[in-house]
Coordinates of C-alpha atoms in Angstrom, one line a residue:
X288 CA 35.6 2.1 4.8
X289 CA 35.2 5.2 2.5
X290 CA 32.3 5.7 0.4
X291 CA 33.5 6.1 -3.2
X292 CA 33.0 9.2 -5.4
X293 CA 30.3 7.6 -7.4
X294 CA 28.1 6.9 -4.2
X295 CA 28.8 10.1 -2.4
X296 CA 27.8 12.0 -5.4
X297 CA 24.0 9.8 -5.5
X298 CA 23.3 10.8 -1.8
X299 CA 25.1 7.9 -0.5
X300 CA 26.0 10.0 2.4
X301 CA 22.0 12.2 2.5
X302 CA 20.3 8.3 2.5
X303 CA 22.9 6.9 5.5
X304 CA 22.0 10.1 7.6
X305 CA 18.2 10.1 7.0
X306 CA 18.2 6.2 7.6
X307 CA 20.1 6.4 11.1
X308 CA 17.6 9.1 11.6
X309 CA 14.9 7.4 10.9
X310 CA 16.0 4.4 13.1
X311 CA 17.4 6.6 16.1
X312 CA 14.1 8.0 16.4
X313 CA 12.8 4.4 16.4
X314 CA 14.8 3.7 19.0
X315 CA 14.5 7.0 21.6
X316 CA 10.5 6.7 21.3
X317 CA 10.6 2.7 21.8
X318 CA 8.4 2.3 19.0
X319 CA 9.8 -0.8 18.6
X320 CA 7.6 -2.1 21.6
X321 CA 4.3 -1.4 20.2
X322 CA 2.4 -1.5 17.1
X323 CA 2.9 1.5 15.8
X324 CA -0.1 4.3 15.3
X325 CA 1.7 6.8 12.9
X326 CA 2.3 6.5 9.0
X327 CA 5.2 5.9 7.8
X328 CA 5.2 7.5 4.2
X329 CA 6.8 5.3 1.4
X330 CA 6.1 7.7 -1.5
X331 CA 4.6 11.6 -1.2
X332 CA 4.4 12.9 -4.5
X333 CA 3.8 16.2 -3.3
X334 CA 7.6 16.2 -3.1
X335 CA 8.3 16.6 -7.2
X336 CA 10.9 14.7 -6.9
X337 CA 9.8 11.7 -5.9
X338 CA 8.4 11.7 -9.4
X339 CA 11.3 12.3 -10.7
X340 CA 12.6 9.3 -8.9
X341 CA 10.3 6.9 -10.5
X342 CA 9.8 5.0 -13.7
X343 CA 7.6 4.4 -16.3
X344 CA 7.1 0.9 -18.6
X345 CA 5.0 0.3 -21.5
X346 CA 5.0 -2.1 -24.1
X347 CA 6.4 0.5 -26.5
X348 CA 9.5 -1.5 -25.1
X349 CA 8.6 -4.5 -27.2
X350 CA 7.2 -2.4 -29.9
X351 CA 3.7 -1.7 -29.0
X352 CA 1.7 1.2 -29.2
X353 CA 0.7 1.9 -25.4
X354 CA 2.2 5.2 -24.2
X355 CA 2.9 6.4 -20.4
X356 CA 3.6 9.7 -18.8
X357 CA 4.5 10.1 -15.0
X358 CA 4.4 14.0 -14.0
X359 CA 3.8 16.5 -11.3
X360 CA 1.2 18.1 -10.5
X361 CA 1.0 21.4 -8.2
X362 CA -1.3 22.1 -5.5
X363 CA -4.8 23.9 -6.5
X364 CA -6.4 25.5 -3.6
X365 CA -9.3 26.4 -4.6
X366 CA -10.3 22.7 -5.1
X367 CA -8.5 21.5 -2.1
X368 CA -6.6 19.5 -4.7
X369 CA -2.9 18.0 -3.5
X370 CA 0.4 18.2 -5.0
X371 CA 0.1 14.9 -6.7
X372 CA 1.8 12.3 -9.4
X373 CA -0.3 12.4 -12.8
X374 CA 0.1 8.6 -14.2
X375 CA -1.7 8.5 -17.7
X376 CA -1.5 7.5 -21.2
X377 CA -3.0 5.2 -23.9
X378 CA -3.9 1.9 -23.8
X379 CA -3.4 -0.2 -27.2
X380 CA -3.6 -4.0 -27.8
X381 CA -2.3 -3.3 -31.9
X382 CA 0.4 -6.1 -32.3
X383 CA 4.2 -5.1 -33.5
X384 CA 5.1 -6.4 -36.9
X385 CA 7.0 -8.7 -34.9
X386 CA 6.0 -12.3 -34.7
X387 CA 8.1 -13.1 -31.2
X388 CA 5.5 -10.5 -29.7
X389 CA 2.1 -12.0 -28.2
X390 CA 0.7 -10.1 -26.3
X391 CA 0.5 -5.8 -26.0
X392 CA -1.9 -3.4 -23.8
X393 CA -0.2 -2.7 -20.7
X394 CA 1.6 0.2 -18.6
X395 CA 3.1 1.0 -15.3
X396 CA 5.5 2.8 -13.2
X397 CA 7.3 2.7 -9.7
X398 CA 9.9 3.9 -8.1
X399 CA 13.6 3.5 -9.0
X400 CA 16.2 1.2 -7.1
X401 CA 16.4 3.3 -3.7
X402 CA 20.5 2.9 -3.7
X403 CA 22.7 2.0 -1.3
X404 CA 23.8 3.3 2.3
X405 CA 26.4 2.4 4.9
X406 CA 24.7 -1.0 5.8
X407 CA 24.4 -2.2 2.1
X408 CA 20.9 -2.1 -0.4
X409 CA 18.5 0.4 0.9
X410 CA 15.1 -1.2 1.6
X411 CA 11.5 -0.1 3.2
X412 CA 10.6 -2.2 6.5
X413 CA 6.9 -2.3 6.7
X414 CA 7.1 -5.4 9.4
X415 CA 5.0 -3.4 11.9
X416 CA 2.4 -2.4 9.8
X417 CA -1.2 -4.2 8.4
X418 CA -1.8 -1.9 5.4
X419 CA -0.9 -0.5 2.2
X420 CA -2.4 3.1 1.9
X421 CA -3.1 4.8 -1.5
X422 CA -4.6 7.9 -1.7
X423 CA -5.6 8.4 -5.1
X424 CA -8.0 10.3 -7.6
X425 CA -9.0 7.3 -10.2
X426 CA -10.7 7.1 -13.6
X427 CA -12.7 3.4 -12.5
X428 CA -10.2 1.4 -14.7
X429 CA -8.8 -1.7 -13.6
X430 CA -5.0 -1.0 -11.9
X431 CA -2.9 -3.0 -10.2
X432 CA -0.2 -2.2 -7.3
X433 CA 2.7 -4.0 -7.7
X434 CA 5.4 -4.4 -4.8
X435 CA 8.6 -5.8 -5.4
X436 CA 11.1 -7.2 -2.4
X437 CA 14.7 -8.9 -2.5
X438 CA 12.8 -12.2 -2.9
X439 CA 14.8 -15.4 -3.8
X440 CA 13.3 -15.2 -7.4
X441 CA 14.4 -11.4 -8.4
X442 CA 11.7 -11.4 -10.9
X443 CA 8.5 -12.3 -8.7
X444 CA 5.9 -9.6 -7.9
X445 CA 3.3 -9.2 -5.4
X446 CA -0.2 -8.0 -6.7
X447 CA -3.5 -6.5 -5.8
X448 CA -6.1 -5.1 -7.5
X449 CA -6.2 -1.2 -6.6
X450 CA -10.0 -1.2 -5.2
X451 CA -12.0 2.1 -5.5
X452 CA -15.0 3.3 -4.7
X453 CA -16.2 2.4 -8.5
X454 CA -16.0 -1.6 -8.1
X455 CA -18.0 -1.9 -5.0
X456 CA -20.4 -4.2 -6.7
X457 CA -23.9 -4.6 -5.7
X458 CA -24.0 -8.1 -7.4
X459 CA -21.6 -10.2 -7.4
X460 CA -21.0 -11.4 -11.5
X461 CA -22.2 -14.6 -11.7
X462 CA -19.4 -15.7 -14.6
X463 CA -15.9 -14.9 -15.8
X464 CA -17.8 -12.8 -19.2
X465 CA -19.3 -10.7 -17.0
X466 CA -17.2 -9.0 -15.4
X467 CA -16.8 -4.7 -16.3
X468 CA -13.8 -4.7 -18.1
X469 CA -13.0 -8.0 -19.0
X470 CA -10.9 -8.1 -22.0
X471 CA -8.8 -11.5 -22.0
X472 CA -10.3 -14.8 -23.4
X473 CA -11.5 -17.5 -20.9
X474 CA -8.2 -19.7 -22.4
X475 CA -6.2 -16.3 -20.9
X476 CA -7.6 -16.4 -18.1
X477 CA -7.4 -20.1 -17.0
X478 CA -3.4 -19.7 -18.2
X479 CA -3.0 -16.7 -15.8
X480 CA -4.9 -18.0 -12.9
X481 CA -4.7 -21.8 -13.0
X482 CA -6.5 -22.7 -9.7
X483 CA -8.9 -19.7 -10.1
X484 CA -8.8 -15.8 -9.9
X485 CA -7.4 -14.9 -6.0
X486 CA -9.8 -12.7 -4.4
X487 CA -7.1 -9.7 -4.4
X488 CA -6.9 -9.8 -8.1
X489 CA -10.8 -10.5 -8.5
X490 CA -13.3 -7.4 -10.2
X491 CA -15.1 -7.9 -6.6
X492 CA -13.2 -5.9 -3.6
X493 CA -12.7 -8.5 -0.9
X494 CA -14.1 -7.8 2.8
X495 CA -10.0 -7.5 3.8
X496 CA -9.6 -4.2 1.2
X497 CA -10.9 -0.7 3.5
X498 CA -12.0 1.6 1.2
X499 CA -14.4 4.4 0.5
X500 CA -18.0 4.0 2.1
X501 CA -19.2 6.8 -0.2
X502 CA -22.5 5.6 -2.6
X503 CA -21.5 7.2 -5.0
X504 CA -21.6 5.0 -8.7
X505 CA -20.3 7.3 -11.0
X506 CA -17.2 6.3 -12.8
X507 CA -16.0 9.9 -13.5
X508 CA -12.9 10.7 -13.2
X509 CA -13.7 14.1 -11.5
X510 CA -15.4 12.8 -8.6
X511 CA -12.5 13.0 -6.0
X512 CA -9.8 11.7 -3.6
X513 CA -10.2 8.5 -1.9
X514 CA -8.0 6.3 0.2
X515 CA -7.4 2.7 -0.5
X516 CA -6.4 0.8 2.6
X517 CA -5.0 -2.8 1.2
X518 CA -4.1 -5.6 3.5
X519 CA -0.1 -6.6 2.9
X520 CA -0.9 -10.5 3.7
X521 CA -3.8 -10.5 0.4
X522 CA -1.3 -9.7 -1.7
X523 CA -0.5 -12.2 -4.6
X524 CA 2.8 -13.7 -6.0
X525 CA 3.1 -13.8 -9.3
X526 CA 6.1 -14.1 -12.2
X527 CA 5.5 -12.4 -15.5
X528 CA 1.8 -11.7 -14.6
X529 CA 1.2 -15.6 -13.6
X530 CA 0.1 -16.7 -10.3
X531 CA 2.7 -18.5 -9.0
X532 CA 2.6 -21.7 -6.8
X533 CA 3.3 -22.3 -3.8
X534 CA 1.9 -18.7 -2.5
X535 CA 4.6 -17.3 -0.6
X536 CA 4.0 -14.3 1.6
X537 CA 5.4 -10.6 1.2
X538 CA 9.1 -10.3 3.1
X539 CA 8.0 -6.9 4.6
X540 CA 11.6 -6.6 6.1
X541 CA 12.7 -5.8 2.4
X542 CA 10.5 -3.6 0.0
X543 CA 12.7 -2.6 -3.0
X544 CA 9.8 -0.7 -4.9
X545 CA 6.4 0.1 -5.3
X546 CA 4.4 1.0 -8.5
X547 CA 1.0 0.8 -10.2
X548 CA 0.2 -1.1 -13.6
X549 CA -2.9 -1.1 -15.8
X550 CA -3.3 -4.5 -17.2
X551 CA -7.0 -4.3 -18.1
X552 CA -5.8 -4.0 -22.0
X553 CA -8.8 -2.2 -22.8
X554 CA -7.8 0.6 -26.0
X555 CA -8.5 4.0 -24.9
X556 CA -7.1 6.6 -22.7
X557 CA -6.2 6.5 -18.8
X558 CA -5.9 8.7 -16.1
X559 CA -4.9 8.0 -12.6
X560 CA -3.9 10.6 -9.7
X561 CA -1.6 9.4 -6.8
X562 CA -0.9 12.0 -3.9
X563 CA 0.9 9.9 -1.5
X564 CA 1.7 6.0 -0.9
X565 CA 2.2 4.7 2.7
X566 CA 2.1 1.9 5.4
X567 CA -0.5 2.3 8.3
X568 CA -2.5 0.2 11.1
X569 CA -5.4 2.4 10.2
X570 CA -6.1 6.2 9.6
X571 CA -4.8 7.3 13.0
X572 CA -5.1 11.1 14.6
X573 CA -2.2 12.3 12.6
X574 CA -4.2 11.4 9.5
X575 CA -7.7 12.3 10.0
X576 CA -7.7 16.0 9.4
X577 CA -5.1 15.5 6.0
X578 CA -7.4 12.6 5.4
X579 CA -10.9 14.8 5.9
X580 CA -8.9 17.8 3.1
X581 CA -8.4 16.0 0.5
X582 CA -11.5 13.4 0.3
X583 CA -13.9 15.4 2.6
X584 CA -16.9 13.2 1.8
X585 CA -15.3 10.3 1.1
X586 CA -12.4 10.4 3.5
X587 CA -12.1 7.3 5.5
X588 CA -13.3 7.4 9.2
X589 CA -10.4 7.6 12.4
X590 CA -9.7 4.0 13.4
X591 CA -10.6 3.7 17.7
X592 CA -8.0 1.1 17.4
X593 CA -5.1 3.1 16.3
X594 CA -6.3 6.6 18.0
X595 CA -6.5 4.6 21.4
X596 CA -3.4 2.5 20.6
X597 CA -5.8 -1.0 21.1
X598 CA -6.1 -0.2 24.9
X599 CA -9.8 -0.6 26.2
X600 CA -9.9 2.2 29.1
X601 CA -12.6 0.2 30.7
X602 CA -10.5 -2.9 31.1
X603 CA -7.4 -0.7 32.6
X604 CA -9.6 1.0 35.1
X605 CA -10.8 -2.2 36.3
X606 CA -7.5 -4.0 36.5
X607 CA -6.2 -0.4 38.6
X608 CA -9.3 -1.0 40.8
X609 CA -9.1 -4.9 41.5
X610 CA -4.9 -4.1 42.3
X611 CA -5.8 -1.6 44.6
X612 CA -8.6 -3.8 46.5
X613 CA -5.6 -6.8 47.0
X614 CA -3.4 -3.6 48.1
X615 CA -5.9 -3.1 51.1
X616 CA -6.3 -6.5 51.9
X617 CA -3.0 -7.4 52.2
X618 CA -2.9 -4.2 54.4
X619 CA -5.0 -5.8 57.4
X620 CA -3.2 -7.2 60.1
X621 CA -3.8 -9.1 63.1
X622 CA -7.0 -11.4 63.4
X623 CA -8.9 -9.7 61.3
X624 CA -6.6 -10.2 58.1
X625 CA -6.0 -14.2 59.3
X626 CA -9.7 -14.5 59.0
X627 CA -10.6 -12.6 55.4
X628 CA -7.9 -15.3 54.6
X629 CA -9.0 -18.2 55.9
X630 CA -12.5 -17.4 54.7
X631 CA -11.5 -17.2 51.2

């Protein structure tokens, strides 16, 4: 089998070597055994061109009026600001003079089709891991992440609301109206979410979604990094922006992209910074200090779970101790062993 020009000219032969790297290392550290305690980075946009290597949609495509832009940003020092993915634009619900158009306001972006390599479509595995992680820079508006995977139905798309630190809620809204940025009619709503809004797609973080403990209110965009941890089995199906039913999980085995909407269809301007997208148990040692950077105040704290590899010391200690007490006692011999015996 010989890779054709075409393929071997789009890193056909760069994306089998890094993926039998990837894997070989897999397999000489038996990670393979154990839940793994180090990231696996999906997309770092500190690498320009992983921006490069991503898309952007609007509804300009139908003929709306909503614009988006994707582009670098370098590293500023002096702020302890990242290399990092600027995703903004302009928000506009003005109908087309088309009369087959609905419905306008929205925007996104993810990455492109990842290619192919010696073993077929190239996919991200994120079996092994809990978590989602987004560390972002956000302007409190109401994005979604969207992640795609070689599903039966091509078109369906897992959701969840991208929590920050601005929609912890002290109250919880008592109706549909009163929710921040609630722009879609109740008859919209009960079309989009039949059997009710699912708690990942809710204005309300759910107890499941690890993010920021800071107390800060503000809704600034200016007030820092944060890192979103977002549990893979919350995530929602959907087809066209509908909840779909029956809810089927994520196939984890087979990520074909990843990307971030804005669906709020509010007019006006938005601004969202990404610096890195990856799949975790928890923000582990190899983290923390990246982690403490970039957020300082509001970086997540180091997960004892992940840092200790879910071991409790005290247990193994007392398992070493009880097996070395059965090692002595099966050491006595003579009478004196016969009678421990007999006596237990």
């Amino acid at each position: 089998m010989f890779p054709t020009r075409r393929l071997a000219q789009g890193g056909f032969i760069k994306r089998s070597a890094n993926e039998f790297g990837r894997l070989s290392k897999i397999a000489w550290n038996t990670e393979a055994l154990h839940t793994p305690t180090k990231p696996y980075t999906l997309l770092n946009f500190e690498d320009e061109s992983t921006v490069t290597e991503c898309k952007t949609m609007a509804d300009r495509a139908v003929g709306g009026f909503s614009t988006a832009s994707l582009d670098y940003e370098p590293a500023q020092s002096s702020s302890n600001t990242p290399s990092h993915a600027r995703f903004h634009g302009s928000i506009s619900t003005k109908l087309p003079d088309n009369w087959r158009v609905e419905r306008t306001g929205y925007a996104a972006f993810r990455n492109k089709d990842r290619g192919f390599w010696l073993f077929g479509r190239l996919f991200w595995d994120v079996d092994p891991y809990a978590y989602l992680a987004l560390r972002i820079k956000s302007d409190g508006r109401r994005y979604t992440v969207n992640v795609q995977t070689d599903a039966v139905v091509e078109t369906d798309i897992h959701q969840h609301r991208l929590y920050t630190r601005h929609h912890r809620l002290l109250d919880t809204p008592k109706s549909q109206e009163e929710y921040e940025f609630q722009a879609d009619s109740p008859d919209a709503i009960e079309d989009l979410y039949p059997s009710g809004v699912p708690a990942a797609l809710s204005d309300v973080p759910p107890e499941s979604t690890i993010i920021s403990t800071s107390t800060s209110t503000t809704t600034s965009g200016s007030n820092g990094w944060e890192t979103v941890l977002l549990p893979f089995n919350s995530f929602v199906r959907t087809n066209y922006g509908f909840v779909i039913e029956p809810q089927t999980s994520l196939t984890k085995q087979r990520v074909k992209s990843i990307g971030i909407g804005l669906t709020d269809r509010v007019d006006g301007p938005f601004d969202l910074r990404i610096h890195k997208i990856w799949a975790t148990n928890g923000i582990s040692e190899a983290e923390i200090e990246e982690e403490r950077r970039i957020c300082g105040d509001n970086a997540l704290p180091l997960d004892e779970g992940v840092s200790s590899g879910w071991t409790d010391k005290s247990m193994e200690n007392s398992v070493k101790e009880e097996s070395k007490q059965q090692d002595r006692d099966s050491n006595k011999k003579g009478l004196k062993g016969l009678k421990s015996e007999w006596e237990e």
